[in-house]
Coordinates of C-alpha atoms in Angstrom, one line a residue:
X1 CA 14.9 24.2 -25.3
X2 CA 13.5 20.7 -25.5
X3 CA 11.8 19.4 -22.4
X4 CA 14.0 16.7 -21.0
X5 CA 12.6 13.2 -20.5
X6 CA 13.4 11.5 -17.1
X7 CA 13.0 7.8 -16.4
X8 CA 12.0 7.1 -12.8
X9 CA 12.0 3.6 -11.2
X10 CA 10.1 3.5 -8.0
X11 CA 8.6 1.1 -5.4
X12 CA 6.3 1.5 -2.5
X13 CA 2.7 0.9 -3.7
X14 CA 3.2 -2.5 -2.2
X15 CA 3.5 -1.2 1.3
X16 CA 1.8 2.1 0.9
X17 CA -1.4 1.9 -1.3
X18 CA -2.1 5.3 -2.8
X19 CA 1.6 6.1 -3.6
X20 CA 0.8 5.2 -7.3
X21 CA -1.9 7.8 -7.4
X22 CA 0.5 10.4 -5.9
X23 CA 3.3 9.5 -8.4
X24 CA 0.8 9.6 -11.4
X25 CA -0.6 13.0 -10.3
X26 CA 2.9 14.5 -9.7
X27 CA 4.1 13.4 -13.1
X28 CA 1.0 14.7 -14.8
X29 CA 1.2 18.1 -13.1
X30 CA 5.0 18.6 -13.7
X31 CA 5.8 20.6 -16.7
X32 CA 9.6 21.2 -16.6
X33 CA 10.3 17.6 -17.7
X34 CA 8.5 14.5 -19.1
X35 CA 8.8 11.9 -16.3
X36 CA 8.2 8.3 -17.1
X37 CA 7.6 6.3 -13.9
X38 CA 7.9 2.5 -13.6
X39 CA 6.8 0.6 -10.5
X40 CA 9.3 -2.1 -9.7
X41 CA 8.6 -5.6 -8.4
X42 CA 9.7 -6.0 -4.7
X43 CA 12.2 -8.8 -5.5
X44 CA 14.2 -6.8 -8.1
X45 CA 14.3 -3.2 -6.7
X46 CA 18.1 -3.5 -6.2
X47 CA 19.1 -6.1 -8.8
X48 CA 17.2 -4.5 -11.7
X49 CA 18.8 -1.1 -11.0
X50 CA 22.3 -2.5 -10.6
X51 CA 22.0 -4.6 -13.8
X52 CA 20.8 -1.5 -15.7
X53 CA 23.5 0.7 -14.3
X54 CA 26.2 -1.8 -15.2
X55 CA 24.9 -1.7 -18.8
X56 CA 24.8 2.1 -18.8
X57 CA 21.0 2.0 -19.0
X58 CA 20.0 3.1 -15.5
X59 CA 16.9 5.3 -15.0
X60 CA 17.5 9.0 -14.0
X61 CA 15.7 8.6 -10.7
X62 CA 15.8 5.5 -8.6
X63 CA 14.0 4.4 -5.4
X64 CA 16.4 3.6 -2.7
X65 CA 15.9 1.6 0.5
X66 CA 18.1 2.8 3.4
X67 CA 21.5 1.7 4.7
X68 CA 23.3 -1.2 3.0
X69 CA 20.4 -1.6 0.6
X70 CA 21.5 1.5 -1.4
X71 CA 25.1 1.8 -0.1
X72 CA 26.3 -1.2 -2.2
X73 CA 25.1 0.7 -5.3
X74 CA 26.9 3.8 -4.1
X75 CA 30.1 1.8 -3.7
X76 CA 29.7 0.4 -7.2
X77 CA 29.5 4.0 -8.5
X78 CA 25.9 3.8 -9.6
X79 CA 24.4 6.6 -7.4
X80 CA 25.1 10.3 -7.6
X81 CA 25.7 12.4 -4.5
X82 CA 22.8 14.9 -4.0
X83 CA 24.7 17.6 -2.2
X84 CA 25.4 20.4 -4.7
X85 CA 22.5 19.2 -6.9
X86 CA 19.5 19.4 -4.5
X87 CA 19.3 22.4 -2.1
X88 CA 20.9 21.5 1.2
X89 CA 17.8 22.6 3.3
X90 CA 15.6 20.3 1.2
X91 CA 18.0 17.3 1.7
X92 CA 18.1 17.9 5.5
X93 CA 14.4 18.4 5.9
X94 CA 13.6 15.2 3.9
X95 CA 15.2 13.1 6.7
X96 CA 17.5 10.9 4.6
X97 CA 19.1 9.7 7.9
X98 CA 22.7 9.2 8.7
X99 CA 22.7 5.9 6.9
X100 CA 22.6 7.7 3.5
X101 CA 25.9 9.4 4.2
X102 CA 29.2 8.1 2.8
X103 CA 32.5 9.9 2.3
X104 CA 30.8 13.1 3.6
X105 CA 28.2 13.0 0.7
X106 CA 24.5 12.3 0.9
X107 CA 23.0 9.9 -1.6
X108 CA 19.3 9.9 -0.9
X109 CA 16.3 12.1 -0.2
X110 CA 13.9 10.8 2.3
X111 CA 10.5 10.2 0.8
X112 CA 8.3 8.7 3.4
X113 CA 9.1 7.6 7.0
X114 CA 9.0 4.3 8.8
X115 CA 9.2 5.0 12.5
X116 CA 10.3 1.7 14.1
X117 CA 8.1 1.4 17.2
X118 CA 6.9 -0.8 20.0
X119 CA 3.2 -0.8 20.4
X120 CA 0.8 -1.9 23.1
X121 CA -2.9 -2.4 23.5
X122 CA -4.2 0.1 26.1
X123 CA -7.4 -2.0 26.8
X124 CA -5.2 -5.0 27.8
X125 CA -3.0 -2.7 30.0
X126 CA -6.1 -1.4 31.7
X127 CA -7.4 -5.0 32.3
X128 CA -4.1 -5.8 34.0
X129 CA -4.3 -2.7 36.2
X130 CA -1.5 -0.9 34.4
X131 CA -1.3 2.8 33.6
X132 CA -2.0 2.7 29.8
X133 CA -0.8 6.3 29.5
X134 CA 2.6 5.5 30.9
X135 CA 4.1 2.4 29.2
X136 CA 7.2 0.8 30.6
X137 CA 10.4 2.8 30.0
X138 CA 12.9 0.3 31.5
X139 CA 13.3 -3.4 31.0
X140 CA 12.5 -4.0 34.7
X141 CA 9.3 -2.1 34.3
X142 CA 8.5 -4.2 31.2
X143 CA 9.0 -7.4 33.1
X144 CA 6.8 -6.1 36.0
X145 CA 4.0 -5.2 33.5
X146 CA 4.4 -8.5 31.7
X147 CA 4.0 -10.3 35.1
X148 CA 0.7 -8.5 35.7
X149 CA -0.6 -9.2 32.2
X150 CA 0.3 -12.9 32.5
X151 CA -1.5 -13.2 35.8
X152 CA -4.6 -12.1 34.0
X153 CA -4.1 -14.8 31.4
X154 CA -3.0 -12.3 28.7
X155 CA -0.1 -12.9 26.3
X156 CA 2.2 -10.1 27.5
X157 CA 4.6 -9.7 24.6
X158 CA 5.2 -11.0 21.1
X159 CA 3.7 -11.2 17.6
X160 CA 4.7 -13.5 14.8
X161 CA 8.2 -14.8 13.9
X162 CA 7.5 -17.6 11.5
X163 CA 8.9 -15.6 8.5
X164 CA 11.8 -14.3 10.6
X165 CA 11.3 -10.6 10.2
X166 CA 10.2 -10.0 13.8
X167 CA 13.7 -11.1 14.7
X168 CA 15.2 -8.5 12.4
X169 CA 13.1 -5.7 14.0
X170 CA 13.9 -6.9 17.5
X171 CA 17.6 -6.8 16.8
X172 CA 17.3 -3.4 15.1
X173 CA 15.9 -2.1 18.4
X174 CA 18.2 -4.1 20.5
X175 CA 21.4 -3.1 18.7
X176 CA 20.8 0.5 19.9
X177 CA 20.8 -0.4 23.6
X178 CA 24.5 -0.8 24.1
X179 CA 26.1 1.4 21.4
X180 CA 27.0 5.1 21.3
X181 CA 27.0 5.4 17.5
X182 CA 25.9 3.5 14.4
X183 CA 29.6 3.0 13.6
X184 CA 29.9 0.6 16.5
X185 CA 27.5 -1.8 14.7
X186 CA 29.6 -1.7 11.6
X187 CA 32.6 -2.6 13.8
X188 CA 30.9 -5.9 14.6
X189 CA 31.1 -6.8 10.9
X190 CA 34.6 -5.5 10.2
X191 CA 36.0 -7.3 13.2
X192 CA 36.9 -4.3 15.4
X193 CA 34.1 -5.5 17.8
X194 CA 32.9 -9.0 18.7
X195 CA 29.3 -10.3 19.0
X196 CA 30.5 -12.7 21.7
X197 CA 30.9 -9.7 24.1
X198 CA 27.8 -9.7 26.3
X199 CA 26.7 -6.2 25.4
X200 CA 26.5 -7.0 21.7
X201 CA 24.2 -10.1 22.1
X202 CA 22.3 -8.8 25.1
X203 CA 19.1 -8.4 23.1
X204 CA 19.0 -12.1 22.4
X205 CA 19.6 -12.9 26.1
X206 CA 16.6 -10.6 26.9
X207 CA 14.5 -12.5 24.3
X208 CA 15.4 -15.7 26.0
X209 CA 14.4 -14.2 29.4
X210 CA 10.9 -13.4 27.9
X211 CA 10.6 -16.9 26.5
X212 CA 11.6 -18.6 29.8
X213 CA 9.2 -16.4 31.8
X214 CA 6.3 -17.5 29.6
X215 CA 5.7 -13.9 28.4
X216 CA 5.7 -14.6 24.7
X217 CA 2.4 -15.5 22.9
X218 CA 2.2 -19.3 22.3
X219 CA 1.4 -19.0 18.5
X220 CA 4.5 -16.7 17.9
X221 CA 6.5 -19.3 16.0
X222 CA 3.6 -20.3 13.7
X223 CA 2.5 -16.7 12.9
X224 CA 4.1 -14.3 10.4
X225 CA 5.1 -10.7 11.1
X226 CA 2.0 -8.7 10.0
X227 CA -0.6 -11.2 11.3
X228 CA 1.4 -11.0 14.6
X229 CA 0.9 -7.3 14.7
X230 CA -2.8 -7.9 14.0
X231 CA -3.0 -9.9 17.3
X232 CA -2.1 -6.8 19.3
X233 CA -4.7 -4.7 17.5
X234 CA -7.2 -7.5 18.1
X235 CA -6.5 -7.6 21.8
X236 CA -4.9 -11.0 21.8
X237 CA -1.3 -9.9 22.6
X238 CA -0.5 -6.9 24.8
X239 CA 2.9 -5.6 23.6
X240 CA 5.0 -6.0 20.5
X241 CA 6.9 -4.5 17.6
X242 CA 5.3 -2.5 14.7
X243 CA 6.0 0.1 12.1
X244 CA 4.7 3.7 12.3
X245 CA 3.0 3.5 8.9
X246 CA 0.5 1.0 10.3
X247 CA -0.6 3.3 13.1
X248 CA -3.3 5.3 11.2
X249 CA -5.2 2.1 10.4
X250 CA -4.5 0.4 13.7
X251 CA -5.5 3.5 15.7
X252 CA -8.7 3.8 13.7
X253 CA -9.6 0.1 14.2
X254 CA -9.3 0.4 18.0
X255 CA -10.7 3.9 18.5
X256 CA -7.2 5.1 19.5
X257 CA -6.4 2.3 21.9
X258 CA -2.9 1.5 20.4
X259 CA -0.1 3.2 22.2
X260 CA 3.4 3.7 20.8
X261 CA 6.6 3.4 22.9
X262 CA 10.4 3.0 22.4
X263 CA 12.0 -0.3 23.4
X264 CA 12.3 -0.4 27.2
X265 CA 15.9 0.4 28.2
X266 CA 18.3 -2.2 29.7
X267 CA 21.5 -1.0 28.0
X268 CA 24.0 1.7 28.8
X269 CA 24.6 3.0 25.3
X270 CA 23.9 6.6 24.3
X271 CA 21.4 5.4 21.7
X272 CA 19.3 3.4 24.2
X273 CA 15.7 4.7 24.6
X274 CA 15.8 7.0 21.6
X275 CA 13.0 6.8 19.0
X276 CA 14.2 5.0 15.8
X277 CA 13.4 6.6 12.4
X278 CA 13.9 4.8 9.2
X279 CA 12.9 6.4 5.9
X280 CA 12.3 5.1 2.4
X281 CA 14.1 7.3 -0.2
X282 CA 14.9 8.3 -3.7
X283 CA 18.0 9.3 -5.5
X284 CA 19.7 10.1 -8.8
X285 CA 21.6 7.6 -10.9
X286 CA 25.2 8.4 -11.6
X287 CA 24.4 7.5 -15.3
X288 CA 21.6 10.1 -15.6
X289 CA 22.1 12.4 -18.7
X290 CA 20.0 15.1 -16.9
X291 CA 20.9 15.1 -13.3
X292 CA 19.9 18.8 -12.9
X293 CA 16.5 18.0 -14.3
X294 CA 16.2 15.0 -12.1
X295 CA 17.1 17.1 -9.0
X296 CA 14.5 19.7 -10.0
X297 CA 11.8 17.0 -10.1
X298 CA 12.9 15.6 -6.7
X299 CA 12.7 19.1 -5.3
X300 CA 9.2 19.4 -6.8
X301 CA 8.1 16.2 -4.9
X302 CA 9.3 17.9 -1.7
X303 CA 7.4 21.1 -2.3
X304 CA 4.7 22.0 0.4
X305 CA 1.9 21.4 -2.1
X306 CA 3.2 17.9 -3.0
X307 CA 3.8 17.0 0.7
X308 CA 0.2 17.8 1.4
X309 CA -0.9 15.8 -1.7
X310 CA 1.2 12.9 -0.5
X311 CA -0.8 12.7 2.7
X312 CA -4.1 13.1 0.8
X313 CA -3.3 10.3 -1.6
X314 CA -1.8 7.8 0.9
X315 CA -3.2 8.6 4.3
X316 CA 0.4 8.6 5.5
X317 CA 2.9 11.4 6.2
X318 CA 5.9 12.2 4.0
X319 CA 9.3 12.2 5.8
X320 CA 9.9 15.9 5.3
X321 CA 9.9 18.1 8.4
X322 CA 8.4 20.8 6.1
X323 CA 5.1 18.8 6.0
X324 CA 2.3 20.6 7.9
X325 CA 1.4 18.0 10.5
X326 CA -1.7 20.0 11.6
X327 CA -3.6 18.4 8.7
X328 CA -3.4 15.0 10.4
X329 CA -6.6 14.5 12.5
X330 CA -5.4 11.5 14.5
X331 CA -3.8 12.6 17.8
X332 CA -1.9 9.3 18.1
X333 CA -0.3 9.8 14.6
X334 CA 0.5 13.4 15.3
X335 CA 2.1 12.5 18.7
X336 CA 4.2 9.8 17.1
X337 CA 5.5 12.1 14.4
X338 CA 6.4 14.8 17.0
X339 CA 8.5 12.3 18.8
X340 CA 9.9 10.0 16.1
X341 CA 10.1 12.5 13.2
X342 CA 10.5 16.0 14.7
X343 CA 12.3 15.1 17.9
X344 CA 15.8 13.7 18.4
X345 CA 15.9 10.3 16.8
X346 CA 18.4 7.6 15.7
X347 CA 18.6 5.6 12.5
X348 CA 17.5 2.0 12.2
X349 CA 20.6 -0.1 12.8
X350 CA 19.1 -3.2 11.3
X351 CA 19.8 -1.6 7.9
X352 CA 23.6 -2.0 8.4
X353 CA 23.9 -5.8 8.3
X354 CA 25.3 -7.6 5.3
X355 CA 23.0 -9.8 3.3
X356 CA 24.7 -13.1 4.4
X357 CA 24.4 -12.1 8.0
X358 CA 20.8 -11.1 7.6
X359 CA 19.9 -14.6 6.2
X360 CA 22.2 -16.8 8.3
X361 CA 22.3 -15.0 11.7
X362 CA 19.8 -12.1 12.1
X363 CA 16.6 -14.0 11.2
X364 CA 17.3 -17.6 12.4
X365 CA 18.9 -16.6 15.8
X366 CA 15.7 -14.9 17.2
X367 CA 13.5 -17.7 15.7
X368 CA 15.6 -20.3 17.5
X369 CA 15.7 -18.4 20.8
X370 CA 11.8 -18.1 20.6
X371 CA 11.6 -21.9 19.9
X372 CA 13.9 -22.6 22.9
X373 CA 16.4 -24.3 20.6
X374 CA 19.4 -22.0 21.4
X375 CA 20.3 -19.5 24.2
X376 CA 20.9 -15.8 23.8
X377 CA 24.6 -16.5 24.3
X378 CA 24.6 -19.1 21.6
X379 CA 22.9 -16.6 19.3
X380 CA 25.9 -14.3 20.0
X381 CA 28.2 -17.2 19.0
X382 CA 26.3 -17.8 15.8
X383 CA 26.4 -14.0 15.0
X384 CA 30.2 -13.9 15.5
X385 CA 30.9 -16.9 13.3
X386 CA 28.6 -15.7 10.4
X387 CA 30.2 -12.2 10.6
X388 CA 33.7 -13.8 10.6
X389 CA 32.9 -15.9 7.5
X390 CA 31.4 -13.0 5.7
X391 CA 34.5 -10.9 6.4
X392 CA 36.9 -13.5 5.1
X393 CA 35.0 -13.9 1.8
X394 CA 34.3 -10.1 1.2
X395 CA 37.5 -8.2 1.8
X396 CA 36.5 -5.4 -0.7
X397 CA 33.1 -4.7 1.0
X398 CA 34.9 -4.8 4.4
X399 CA 37.1 -2.0 3.3
X400 CA 34.0 0.0 2.3
X401 CA 32.4 -0.8 5.6
X402 CA 35.4 0.6 7.4
X403 CA 35.2 3.9 5.5
X404 CA 31.5 4.0 6.1
X405 CA 32.0 3.6 9.9
X406 CA 33.7 7.0 9.9
X407 CA 30.5 8.7 8.5
X408 CA 28.4 6.6 10.9
X409 CA 30.3 7.6 14.0
X410 CA 28.5 10.9 13.5

């Protein structure tokens, strides 16, 4: 029989240098099909795929961000369910997360993980007389630690929020504090729940508290997200938000002095205090002429030999629980993966918000709270009004969100 040809559109070299080398080597070594990879530009990962799918010209294999970033393509009928095509145990091991589930089907394989973490500089904690091996677990403990740091002239908490993304991450952690399931966040957009209720905007109130106490770094509003993380690594800010894929380099740069922690708990929800695991993923287009061949290639990428090659090429771990973590020398990275990847974790709830809400509420609310322009309560009002407007203009998507809430209730 003829060897099938598969088109694969992918992304990720932009955030994970070395991924290109992994893809190229995998394609070269694979004999069951001819795979033609194309690296997509960041700005068009979704639109390029949707346009091609609408024209019946979609690739066989498509890179898929998590949550709403691939779910809209699922609702448009452009993505094929993987259950029944890819072996169940491979799907589960890949960590697609709950946010890849709709109508009981799973639409992505996890490819590589993005543990959503809080980090802290152990040297600064030492300077303030804190126990650097036991970071704050509750909000009150965080405030007490911040007080000690501040008294030593150290910026206790922060990073950079000029580009807004720090506010997305902060809300992604904060959303989990007062909910029992991911479905509850969806209810805030469908109108079953209300952002004006204190528990649903509490994270913005907590941010206001940090601002008023003088715990945030003074350059926060004029610094972008990643340079803001660099401030923690450089010993200029003590505590903040980061992403697990930065830990290998940041740990190396500080001789292992970057600690990871979950957001200190103030909420009463079942998700509070649990490690948050997001994963970047990959799936099969509904328009693929060779879905079985595409599934076989995806299974090949998840084979033990390819998982080890992934680490060798990128210096980062693949999301599969079948990856042999013992090859990772850095104790900090191994420890993080044990907790965030192999232990009980929750999905990243920031991936559930509609685009309009992201632009008009999620990013600006935190920026304005940090600038002292609005209160946490006013951020809740803004969130409510933007969610309400979005609902009124998007009845079809609201219906899909309501169905999705069933899967997300777990």
